Structures are given as C-alpha cells and as structure tokens.
Short mmCIF file of C-alpha atoms and ligand atoms in Angstrom, two decimals:
data_model
loop_
_atom_site.label_atom_id
_atom_site.label_comp_id
_atom_site.label_asym_id
_atom_site.label_seq_id
_atom_site.Cartn_x
_atom_site.Cartn_y
_atom_site.Cartn_z
CA MET A 1 11.26 -17.01 28.83
CA GLN A 2 7.91 -15.19 28.90
CA LEU A 3 7.54 -13.02 25.80
CA SER A 4 6.47 -9.41 26.24
CA SER A 5 2.76 -8.64 26.21
CA ARG A 6 3.54 -6.07 23.53
CA VAL A 7 4.91 -8.63 21.10
CA LEU A 8 2.22 -11.18 22.02
CA SER A 9 -0.46 -8.68 21.06
CA VAL A 10 0.90 -8.35 17.52
CA SER A 11 -0.65 -10.55 14.83
CA GLU A 12 1.52 -12.76 12.67
CA SER A 13 1.73 -12.22 8.94
CA VAL A 14 -1.25 -13.88 7.23
CA THR A 15 0.81 -15.00 4.29
CA LEU A 16 3.19 -17.28 6.23
CA LYS A 17 0.88 -20.29 6.53
CA LEU A 18 -0.36 -19.79 3.01
CA ASN A 19 3.11 -19.66 1.53
CA GLU A 20 3.92 -22.99 3.18
CA LYS A 21 0.90 -24.54 1.49
CA ILE A 22 1.76 -22.98 -1.90
CA THR A 23 5.30 -24.35 -1.68
CA LYS A 24 4.00 -27.81 -0.74
CA MET A 25 1.52 -27.87 -3.62
CA SER A 26 4.09 -26.63 -6.15
CA SER A 27 6.71 -29.15 -5.06
CA SER A 28 4.19 -31.96 -5.40
CA GLY A 29 3.86 -30.98 -9.06
CA ARG A 30 0.57 -29.07 -8.85
CA HIS A 31 0.40 -25.84 -10.85
CA VAL A 32 -0.35 -22.86 -8.62
CA TYR A 33 -1.48 -19.47 -9.95
CA ASN A 34 0.22 -17.36 -7.34
CA MET A 35 -1.75 -14.16 -6.98
CA THR A 36 -0.44 -13.20 -3.56
CA ALA A 37 2.50 -11.05 -4.69
CA GLY A 38 3.03 -7.59 -3.26
CA GLN A 39 5.64 -6.73 -5.83
CA LEU A 40 6.13 -6.50 -9.58
CA PRO A 41 7.74 -9.55 -11.19
CA PHE A 42 10.55 -7.76 -12.99
CA LYS A 43 13.88 -6.00 -12.51
CA PRO A 44 14.23 -2.23 -12.10
CA SER A 45 14.94 -0.05 -15.14
CA PRO A 46 18.38 -0.69 -16.72
CA GLU A 47 19.29 2.98 -16.17
CA PHE A 48 18.76 2.61 -12.43
CA ILE A 49 20.76 -0.62 -12.38
CA HIS A 50 23.58 1.32 -14.13
CA SER A 51 23.37 4.00 -11.45
CA LEU A 52 23.83 1.30 -8.82
CA GLU A 53 26.75 -0.17 -10.75
CA ARG A 54 28.42 3.23 -11.05
CA GLN A 55 28.42 3.53 -7.24
CA LEU A 56 29.89 0.11 -6.58
CA ASN A 57 33.51 1.19 -6.54
CA PHE A 58 33.32 4.07 -4.06
CA LEU A 59 34.32 3.68 -0.44
CA LYS A 60 31.45 5.97 0.61
CA SER A 61 28.92 3.50 -0.81
CA TYR A 62 29.95 1.07 1.93
CA GLN A 63 30.12 3.49 4.86
CA TYR A 64 27.48 5.07 7.08
CA SER A 65 25.51 7.94 5.65
CA PRO A 66 24.15 10.69 7.93
CA ASN A 67 21.39 9.23 10.10
CA ALA A 68 18.49 10.87 8.21
CA GLY A 69 20.04 10.00 4.85
CA PHE A 70 22.41 11.95 2.56
CA GLU A 71 21.41 15.61 2.45
CA GLN A 72 21.59 15.70 -1.35
CA LEU A 73 19.11 12.84 -1.57
CA ARG A 74 16.74 14.38 0.96
CA GLU A 75 16.77 17.68 -0.92
CA LYS A 76 16.18 15.85 -4.19
CA LEU A 77 13.22 13.90 -2.77
CA ILE A 78 11.65 17.11 -1.44
CA ALA A 79 12.15 18.84 -4.83
CA LYS A 80 10.70 15.86 -6.73
CA THR A 81 7.65 15.75 -4.48
CA GLU A 82 7.11 19.50 -4.96
CA GLN A 83 7.34 19.05 -8.71
CA LYS A 84 5.07 16.00 -8.93
CA ARG A 85 2.42 17.25 -6.53
CA ASN A 86 2.70 20.88 -7.62
CA VAL A 87 3.10 22.13 -4.05
CA LYS A 88 5.79 24.11 -2.24
CA PHE A 89 7.09 23.18 1.20
CA PRO A 90 7.88 26.41 3.12
CA GLN A 91 11.68 26.78 3.15
CA GLY A 92 13.32 25.60 6.36
CA GLU A 93 10.11 24.35 7.95
CA PHE A 94 10.07 20.91 6.36
CA ASP A 95 12.52 18.06 6.13
CA CYS A 96 12.86 14.55 4.76
CA VAL A 97 14.13 11.40 6.48
CA VAL A 98 15.24 8.41 4.42
CA SER A 99 14.55 5.03 6.03
CA ASN A 100 14.89 1.30 5.44
CA GLY A 101 11.66 1.09 3.44
CA SER A 102 8.54 3.19 3.78
CA LYS A 103 7.35 0.63 6.33
CA GLN A 104 10.00 1.95 8.68
CA SER A 105 9.06 5.54 7.82
CA ILE A 106 5.45 4.87 8.91
CA PHE A 107 6.60 3.03 12.02
CA ASN A 108 8.90 5.92 12.98
CA VAL A 109 6.26 8.60 12.36
CA LEU A 110 3.75 6.70 14.51
CA GLY A 111 6.41 6.32 17.22
CA ALA A 112 7.10 10.04 17.07
CA VAL A 113 3.50 11.07 17.75
CA ILE A 114 1.65 8.29 19.64
CA ASP A 115 1.38 8.20 23.40
CA GLU A 116 -0.24 5.30 25.29
CA GLY A 117 -3.98 5.22 24.52
CA ASP A 118 -3.88 7.72 21.65
CA GLU A 119 -6.12 6.92 18.72
CA VAL A 120 -5.17 6.72 15.06
CA VAL A 121 -7.92 6.58 12.44
CA VAL A 122 -7.42 3.93 9.76
CA LEU A 123 -9.70 3.42 6.78
CA THR A 124 -10.68 -0.02 5.49
CA PRO A 125 -9.44 -1.75 3.56
CA TYR A 126 -6.10 -0.85 5.10
CA TRP A 127 -2.55 -2.05 4.60
CA VAL A 128 -2.07 -4.90 7.09
CA SER A 129 0.72 -3.30 9.08
CA TYR A 130 -1.01 -0.05 10.15
CA PRO A 131 -3.07 -1.43 13.07
CA GLU A 132 -0.20 -3.64 14.24
CA MET A 133 2.27 -0.76 14.23
CA ILE A 134 -0.21 1.47 16.10
CA LYS A 135 -0.59 -1.30 18.70
CA ILE A 136 3.16 -1.70 19.11
CA TRP A 137 3.44 2.00 20.03
CA GLY A 138 0.62 1.69 22.57
CA GLY A 139 -2.00 3.39 20.42
CA VAL A 140 -5.48 2.30 19.42
CA ALA A 141 -6.62 1.97 15.83
CA SER A 142 -10.02 3.55 15.25
CA VAL A 143 -11.42 1.88 12.15
CA VAL A 144 -13.68 3.54 9.58
CA ASN A 145 -15.21 1.06 7.15
CA SER A 146 -15.80 1.33 3.43
CA ARG A 147 -18.00 -0.80 1.19
CA THR A 148 -17.37 -2.63 -2.07
CA PHE A 149 -20.44 -0.84 -3.45
CA ASP A 150 -18.68 2.53 -2.91
CA ASN A 151 -15.49 1.31 -4.61
CA TYR A 152 -13.93 1.00 -1.16
CA THR A 153 -14.02 4.76 -0.60
CA PRO A 154 -14.88 5.41 3.08
CA PRO A 155 -17.67 7.93 3.76
CA LEU A 156 -16.30 11.32 4.83
CA GLU A 157 -19.03 11.79 7.48
CA GLU A 158 -17.89 8.57 9.17
CA ILE A 159 -14.31 9.79 9.19
CA GLU A 160 -15.30 13.06 10.81
CA LYS A 161 -17.33 11.17 13.43
CA ALA A 162 -14.32 8.98 14.28
CA ILE A 163 -12.17 11.99 15.23
CA ASN A 164 -12.20 12.91 18.93
CA SER A 165 -9.95 14.52 21.53
CA LYS A 166 -7.79 11.36 21.72
CA THR A 167 -7.18 11.19 17.95
CA LYS A 168 -3.57 11.93 17.10
CA ALA A 169 -3.42 10.95 13.45
CA ILE A 170 -5.21 9.48 10.48
CA ILE A 171 -3.59 7.29 7.84
CA VAL A 172 -4.68 7.65 4.23
CA ASN A 173 -3.40 5.23 1.59
CA SER A 174 -4.30 6.23 -1.95
CA PRO A 175 -3.75 4.41 -4.32
CA ASN A 176 -4.80 1.70 -1.96
CA ASN A 177 -3.36 -1.67 -1.06
CA PRO A 178 -5.44 -3.93 -1.18
CA ALA A 179 -8.39 -2.29 -3.00
CA GLY A 180 -6.48 -1.19 -6.12
CA ILE A 181 -8.34 2.12 -6.31
CA HIS A 182 -7.48 5.71 -5.48
CA TYR A 183 -9.92 8.03 -3.77
CA PRO A 184 -11.66 10.50 -6.11
CA ASP A 185 -10.57 14.14 -6.21
CA GLU A 186 -13.95 15.22 -4.80
CA TRP A 187 -13.31 12.95 -1.81
CA MET A 188 -9.86 14.52 -1.34
CA LYS A 189 -11.46 17.97 -1.45
CA GLY A 190 -14.00 17.01 1.23
CA PHE A 191 -11.29 15.33 3.28
CA ALA A 192 -9.21 18.54 3.21
CA LYS A 193 -12.20 20.46 4.62
CA ILE A 194 -12.49 17.99 7.50
CA ILE A 195 -8.79 18.11 8.33
CA LYS A 196 -8.93 21.91 8.32
CA LYS A 197 -11.35 21.70 11.27
CA PHE A 198 -8.81 19.75 13.39
CA PRO A 199 -5.53 21.70 13.41
CA GLU A 200 -3.93 19.33 15.94
CA LEU A 201 -4.53 16.25 13.78
CA LEU A 202 -1.73 14.72 11.73
CA VAL A 203 -2.38 13.03 8.38
CA ILE A 204 0.01 10.29 7.31
CA SER A 205 -0.40 10.10 3.55
CA ASP A 206 0.99 6.79 2.31
CA GLU A 207 1.65 7.49 -1.38
CA LEU A 208 3.74 4.44 -2.19
CA TYR A 209 1.68 3.56 -5.30
CA SER A 210 1.15 7.12 -6.58
CA GLU A 211 2.82 6.38 -9.93
CA ILE A 212 0.84 3.22 -10.61
CA SER A 213 -2.55 4.31 -11.85
CA TYR A 214 -3.80 2.90 -15.13
CA PHE A 215 -7.17 4.61 -15.64
CA ASP A 216 -7.76 8.36 -15.64
CA PRO A 217 -8.06 10.49 -13.62
CA SER A 218 -4.70 10.12 -11.86
CA PRO A 219 -4.47 10.18 -8.06
CA THR A 220 -4.65 13.56 -6.33
CA TYR A 221 -4.07 14.50 -2.71
CA PHE A 222 -6.07 16.51 -0.16
CA TYR A 223 -3.27 19.02 0.51
CA GLN A 224 -3.29 20.03 -3.15
CA HIS A 225 -6.71 21.57 -2.42
CA ASP A 226 -5.34 23.47 0.57
CA PRO A 227 -1.51 23.59 0.72
CA GLU A 228 -1.67 25.04 4.27
CA LEU A 229 -2.57 21.50 5.32
CA LEU A 230 0.98 20.41 4.53
CA SER A 231 1.85 21.62 8.03
CA GLN A 232 -0.36 18.75 9.30
CA THR A 233 0.84 16.18 6.79
CA ILE A 234 3.54 13.55 6.52
CA ILE A 235 4.02 12.27 2.98
CA VAL A 236 5.35 8.71 2.90
CA ASP A 237 6.86 7.32 -0.28
CA GLY A 238 9.65 4.99 -1.40
CA ILE A 239 11.26 3.07 -4.21
CA SER A 240 9.73 -0.37 -3.51
CA LYS A 241 6.87 -0.13 -5.99
CA THR A 242 7.69 2.76 -8.31
CA PHE A 243 11.29 1.64 -8.95
CA ALA A 244 10.37 -2.08 -8.65
CA CYS A 245 12.96 -2.35 -5.85
CA THR A 246 11.25 -3.93 -2.84
CA GLY A 247 14.47 -5.66 -1.80
CA LEU A 248 16.68 -2.58 -1.65
CA ARG A 249 14.71 -1.29 1.36
CA VAL A 250 14.61 2.44 0.83
CA GLY A 251 11.66 4.66 1.69
CA HIS A 252 11.26 8.17 3.02
CA CYS A 253 8.93 10.62 4.66
CA ILE A 254 8.59 14.38 4.28
CA GLY A 255 6.94 16.53 6.91
CA PRO A 256 7.19 19.36 9.45
CA ARG A 257 10.73 19.70 10.77
CA ASN A 258 9.97 18.92 14.45
CA ILE A 259 8.36 15.59 13.54
CA MET A 260 11.20 14.76 11.16
CA GLU A 261 13.69 15.44 13.97
CA ALA A 262 11.82 12.99 16.20
CA VAL A 263 11.72 10.41 13.39
CA SER A 264 15.44 10.83 12.87
CA LYS A 265 16.11 10.47 16.60
CA LEU A 266 14.20 7.16 16.70
CA GLN A 267 16.09 5.96 13.65
CA SER A 268 19.45 6.95 15.18
CA GLN A 269 18.82 4.56 18.08
CA THR A 270 17.48 1.70 16.01
CA SER A 271 18.57 1.04 12.45
CA SER A 272 20.45 4.18 11.33
CA ALA A 273 19.98 5.25 7.71
CA PRO A 274 19.43 2.74 4.89
CA ASN A 275 22.28 1.41 2.77
CA SER A 276 24.53 4.12 1.33
CA LEU A 277 24.93 2.35 -2.00
CA THR A 278 21.28 2.73 -2.99
CA GLN A 279 21.10 6.25 -1.59
CA ARG A 280 24.09 7.28 -3.72
CA ALA A 281 22.58 5.63 -6.81
CA LEU A 282 19.38 7.59 -6.20
CA ILE A 283 21.33 10.84 -6.00
CA ASP A 284 23.05 10.00 -9.29
CA PHE A 285 19.90 8.80 -11.09
CA ASP A 286 17.70 10.99 -13.28
CA PHE A 287 14.18 10.16 -11.99
CA ASP A 288 12.64 11.41 -15.25
CA LEU A 289 14.05 8.30 -16.95
CA LEU A 290 11.28 6.37 -15.22
CA GLN A 291 8.57 8.32 -16.99
CA HIS A 292 7.76 5.47 -19.38
CA PHE A 293 8.93 2.61 -17.18
CA PHE A 294 5.37 1.75 -16.22
CA ASP A 295 3.76 2.05 -19.65
CA PRO A 296 3.82 -1.71 -20.40
CA VAL A 297 2.81 -2.55 -16.82
CA LYS A 298 -0.13 -0.17 -17.02
CA GLN A 299 -1.18 -1.67 -20.33
CA GLN A 300 -1.10 -5.13 -18.77
CA LEU A 301 -3.07 -3.94 -15.73
CA ARG A 302 -5.72 -2.40 -17.99
CA THR A 303 -6.04 -5.71 -19.86
CA CYS A 304 -6.21 -7.72 -16.63
CA ALA A 305 -8.80 -5.32 -15.17
CA GLN A 306 -10.87 -5.82 -18.32
CA ILE A 307 -10.57 -9.60 -17.93
CA VAL A 308 -11.83 -9.35 -14.34
CA ARG A 309 -14.82 -7.34 -15.56
CA GLU A 310 -15.64 -9.79 -18.35
CA LYS A 311 -15.34 -12.89 -16.16
CA PHE A 312 -17.62 -11.40 -13.50
CA ARG A 313 -20.15 -10.41 -16.17
CA ASP A 314 -19.99 -13.74 -18.01
CA HIS A 315 -20.59 -15.70 -14.81
CA GLY A 316 -23.54 -13.54 -13.74
CA MET A 317 -21.71 -11.79 -10.90
CA ALA A 318 -21.58 -8.21 -12.19
CA TYR A 319 -23.09 -7.04 -8.87
CA SER A 320 -19.94 -8.17 -7.01
CA TRP A 321 -17.57 -6.40 -9.39
CA TYR A 322 -16.00 -2.96 -9.07
CA GLN A 323 -13.56 -1.06 -11.28
CA THR A 324 -9.94 -1.16 -10.14
CA THR A 325 -7.82 1.78 -11.29
CA SER A 326 -4.46 1.78 -9.53
CA ALA A 327 -1.77 -0.13 -7.63
CA PHE A 328 -1.88 -3.76 -8.76
CA TYR A 329 -4.51 -5.38 -6.59
CA CYS A 330 -8.19 -6.21 -6.55
CA LEU A 331 -10.14 -7.01 -3.37
CA LEU A 332 -12.65 -9.78 -4.02
CA ASP A 333 -15.66 -9.42 -1.74
CA PHE A 334 -17.03 -12.95 -1.21
CA SER A 335 -20.00 -11.96 0.89
CA ARG A 336 -22.54 -11.61 -1.92
CA MET A 337 -21.23 -14.34 -4.21
CA PRO A 338 -23.24 -17.57 -4.71
CA PHE A 339 -20.54 -19.89 -3.32
CA PHE A 340 -20.50 -17.97 -0.04
CA GLU A 341 -23.72 -19.73 1.00
CA ASN A 342 -21.66 -22.91 1.34
CA TYR A 343 -19.98 -21.30 4.32
CA ALA A 344 -23.14 -19.90 5.92
CA ILE A 345 -23.28 -22.61 8.61
CA GLU A 346 -19.91 -21.58 10.03
CA ASP A 347 -20.15 -19.55 13.22
CA SER A 348 -17.20 -17.26 12.73
CA GLU A 349 -17.91 -13.85 11.32
CA ASP A 350 -14.92 -14.03 9.00
CA LYS A 351 -14.42 -17.02 6.77
CA SER A 352 -11.82 -15.57 4.45
CA GLU A 353 -8.96 -17.77 5.64
CA HIS A 354 -11.00 -20.96 5.23
CA ILE A 355 -12.30 -19.82 1.83
CA VAL A 356 -8.85 -18.91 0.56
CA GLN A 357 -7.58 -22.37 1.57
CA ASP A 358 -10.48 -24.03 -0.27
CA ILE A 359 -9.95 -21.87 -3.37
CA LEU A 360 -6.28 -22.82 -3.39
CA GLU A 361 -7.01 -26.53 -3.09
CA GLN A 362 -9.84 -26.61 -5.58
CA THR A 363 -8.73 -24.14 -8.25
CA GLY A 364 -4.96 -23.81 -7.72
CA VAL A 365 -5.33 -20.02 -7.33
CA ALA A 366 -3.53 -18.49 -4.36
CA LEU A 367 -4.99 -15.31 -2.80
CA VAL A 368 -4.38 -13.41 0.45
CA PRO A 369 -7.28 -13.57 2.99
CA GLY A 370 -8.89 -10.15 3.33
CA ALA A 371 -9.64 -10.06 7.05
CA ALA A 372 -6.10 -8.82 7.77
CA PHE A 373 -6.92 -5.79 5.61
CA GLY A 374 -9.95 -5.05 7.78
CA HIS A 375 -12.47 -6.39 5.28
CA PRO A 376 -13.96 -9.73 6.41
CA ASN A 377 -14.93 -12.39 3.89
CA SER A 378 -12.77 -11.11 1.11
CA ALA A 379 -9.37 -11.78 -0.46
CA ARG A 380 -6.69 -9.71 -2.13
CA MET A 381 -5.77 -10.73 -5.64
CA SER A 382 -2.58 -9.41 -7.23
CA MET A 383 -2.86 -8.63 -10.92
CA THR A 384 0.81 -9.13 -11.72
CA LEU A 385 0.62 -12.44 -13.61
CA GLU A 386 1.11 -12.34 -17.40
CA VAL A 387 -2.17 -11.90 -19.27
CA ALA A 388 -2.60 -15.55 -20.42
CA PRO A 389 -2.14 -17.22 -17.00
CA PHE A 390 -4.09 -14.37 -15.43
CA GLU A 391 -7.05 -15.12 -17.68
CA GLU A 392 -6.85 -18.85 -16.89
CA ALA A 393 -6.70 -18.13 -13.17
CA MET A 394 -9.66 -15.73 -13.37
CA GLU A 395 -11.76 -18.28 -15.24
CA ARG A 396 -11.08 -20.94 -12.58
CA LEU A 397 -11.66 -18.50 -9.75
CA VAL A 398 -14.90 -16.96 -10.99
CA ALA A 399 -16.28 -20.36 -12.08
CA PHE A 400 -15.70 -21.50 -8.48
CA MET A 401 -17.19 -18.39 -6.88
CA ALA A 402 -20.27 -18.20 -9.10
CA VAL A 403 -21.66 -21.60 -8.10
CA LYS A 404 -23.23 -22.78 -4.87
CA SER A 405 -22.41 -26.45 -4.42
CA SER A 406 -25.50 -28.64 -4.09
N1 PLP B 1 2.53 1.02 2.42
C1 PLP B 1 1.80 0.22 1.63
C2 PLP B 1 0.42 0.63 1.28
C3 PLP B 1 2.34 -0.99 1.13
O1 PLP B 1 1.60 -1.76 0.33
C4 PLP B 1 3.66 -1.35 1.51
C5 PLP B 1 4.23 -2.61 1.05
O2 PLP B 1 3.61 -3.46 0.45
C6 PLP B 1 4.37 -0.48 2.33
C7 PLP B 1 3.80 0.69 2.77
C8 PLP B 1 5.80 -0.79 2.74
O3 PLP B 1 6.65 -0.81 1.66
P1 PLP B 1 8.23 -0.71 1.76
O4 PLP B 1 8.61 -0.81 3.18
O5 PLP B 1 8.73 -1.81 0.92
O6 PLP B 1 8.59 0.66 1.19
#
C-alpha cells in the first residue's frame, strides 16, 4: 500500500533512534546521564492526586463529557487565565476548548485557520511539532531565526518582514522549549505593536511553561500591553508541565468564539473531549494549592543553571554560554565550541545528530539533537536530573566540548 504524500512529508520524531541507543547502552551496564526528558521526574501534587481519587467512584467520570469539555472546567480555565494574566475576555465573545493535551489544541487551531499554501510564522528555536503540524494541514512554515548571542530572542524587525498577505498566523512559545528562556517584556511590547498593524493575523501563544520561571522577571505576554489584541490571540495551555501530568493528556485553548467553534467541530469528528476523570478532578481541585509546588524545582533549576555557568567559565567557553531562566531546558550551541572543528570536514550543514551520538558514546550524556528545533549544530539538554548527577554530567559534557582532538 502506497502511503499518503501527506504522511510521507512528515518527519519522524528525532528521539526514537536515540532512545533505542540509550536503552542498549543502559542494558549493557553503561551508566547513561539521560538529559533528553521533556517532563519532570516526579508525581503531581498529593492534593491533585486526591482530587483524582475523589472522582474515581462516579459514573460520570467514565462517560463522555461534552465535546469541548465540561462547561464548569472551561469557565474555570478562562477565569484562572484572566486572574493570572490580569486581563478580561469580553463576555460571550471568547470560549475555551479542552483537548487531549495542548499538542492537540495547537493542531486543532492550525486546522481551523490554515488553507492550502497559507503561511505560519514560527520562531527558532521552535518546539519540534509546529512545522510538522503546519505541513500536515497544507500550510507552509515561515521561519524567523534567533541567535544564541541574543539569548534566542528573535529580532522583531525580522518577524515583521516575514509577515505577508499569505500569513495566517504566528506561533509564539514563551517560556521556550528548547531554549529555556522567556522573551523580555520589552520584546513583548514591541511584538504587540507589530501585531496591531496586522488585524487579520492570528497569534497562537503557547504558554505551557508559564509557571516555570526561576529567575526574575517572570514571563509576560504581548496582549497584556494591549488587551484589544486578545481578539487576535489563542492562548494555549495545559496540565502537562505545570501539574507534572504529561500522561493524563489534558490541554486547552482559549480564544475568539468562532475559532473555538471550529476547533470544537474538528475535535468532535476526531478524538472527542479528553478523559472525563481528569476533567472532573480539575473542576474539583483548588489551583491555588499549586502555588508552592514548584518552589523546590525552581531552586534546583537555579542551582543547575549556576552549574552550567560555572562549567562553561571553568573550561574557557564563557562565550558559548547564555543565561537560562525558564522551562527546564538549555540549548547548547556547538557551532563556536572548540570540539566543533573536529566535524568541520563533514559536508552536511547540520552535524547535530552525529555530534549527539558521539557525545553519548564518549561521555554517556544523552541529549536531543537541535536541528529538529530549527537550530542546526546544537542540542537540547534537560535540566531535570538531581543536582549531583547533573554536575557530573555537565563536567563530562563541557570537558568533551572544550577540547579539539588532535
Ligand atoms: N508546546 C510545547 C512548547 C511543548 O514543549 C509541549 C510538550 O513538550 C507541548 C506543547 C505539548 O504538550 P502536551 O500535549 O503534553 O500538553
């Protein structure tokens, strides 16, 4: 059977091959510092687990919910977003759709607005799935690059230049996976001014990591500078990162009612709403109980970020370092590191996959190649290991990267 050209055009997950190798190395007794994780290595808060337990014995927890999610949950998510972002969605003009993870929310929103050949602006480094999802819906990703030197914050002028009559939407992900930074408030202010000039343009604001920022100032959003822009905005969020519940598969989006109706229609013909059990637990749960849930995680991230800084400095590579502030990643840019010269003879423009394989074999540290995030010759490093193994892994990694083999 010939597979569809649509599915053939989609790239496979970069982590598959790598995970095979990690498993092989581990089972042969080799210690691997696995820094590929896209999730926190602990259970959700006990209070949320109790909320789930309380819902276990109700018939409704096992039956369909309305297609866009339970109304009480949708209203609660809108109210929480208003409270956290200090904005007000005009009554009756906005809605929320709960989906099977924020990944599905983004996929649905793109499906609701993209026609064949439409462009969607994505900013590097980007979350791996954006360009692939755009492709699946027949759209074209228009990429605006950032630089390590600018803390991976893309220049606003370049963004404005990328917008043309075919541009339907732009995706902004702050805090950012994989860079581990959030865009400065000044950037958000300038971004709001650009969006104001294009009233037909939709902004998909992926705010999945908004609660995980460990250095001040906290993340802000462009629409806070000009709340009228909410009418051009879809806010995407979920419980994967901020509740430490990647496996429960619940995410949501909030936006103008007509787009939410389209999102809901797509969902009604594909997956229907996510599991009722988790939705009911979320209705029952007091979100304020999570206020201090991240305190120890943030402390650990601050310590790990400090370790990264020290290792880069101690090995004479301060020029390749940048300050991470949020989410739990760091994007290592290989291109100016001494060891990169060892790969200079290779023809391919991107060597990140080869380098990541070599790093794994020679140091036992597993990273995710950065090309899939739109940043060639780099790798994403998760900072979720405990401090002691994290420090060991960093020492091995930086010692490897700081030396050109003779
Ligand atoms: N957006 C970003 C930036 C992510 O990093 C992820 C997952 O890693 C997602 C969306 C999708 O998350 P989920 O579908 O688990 O809510």
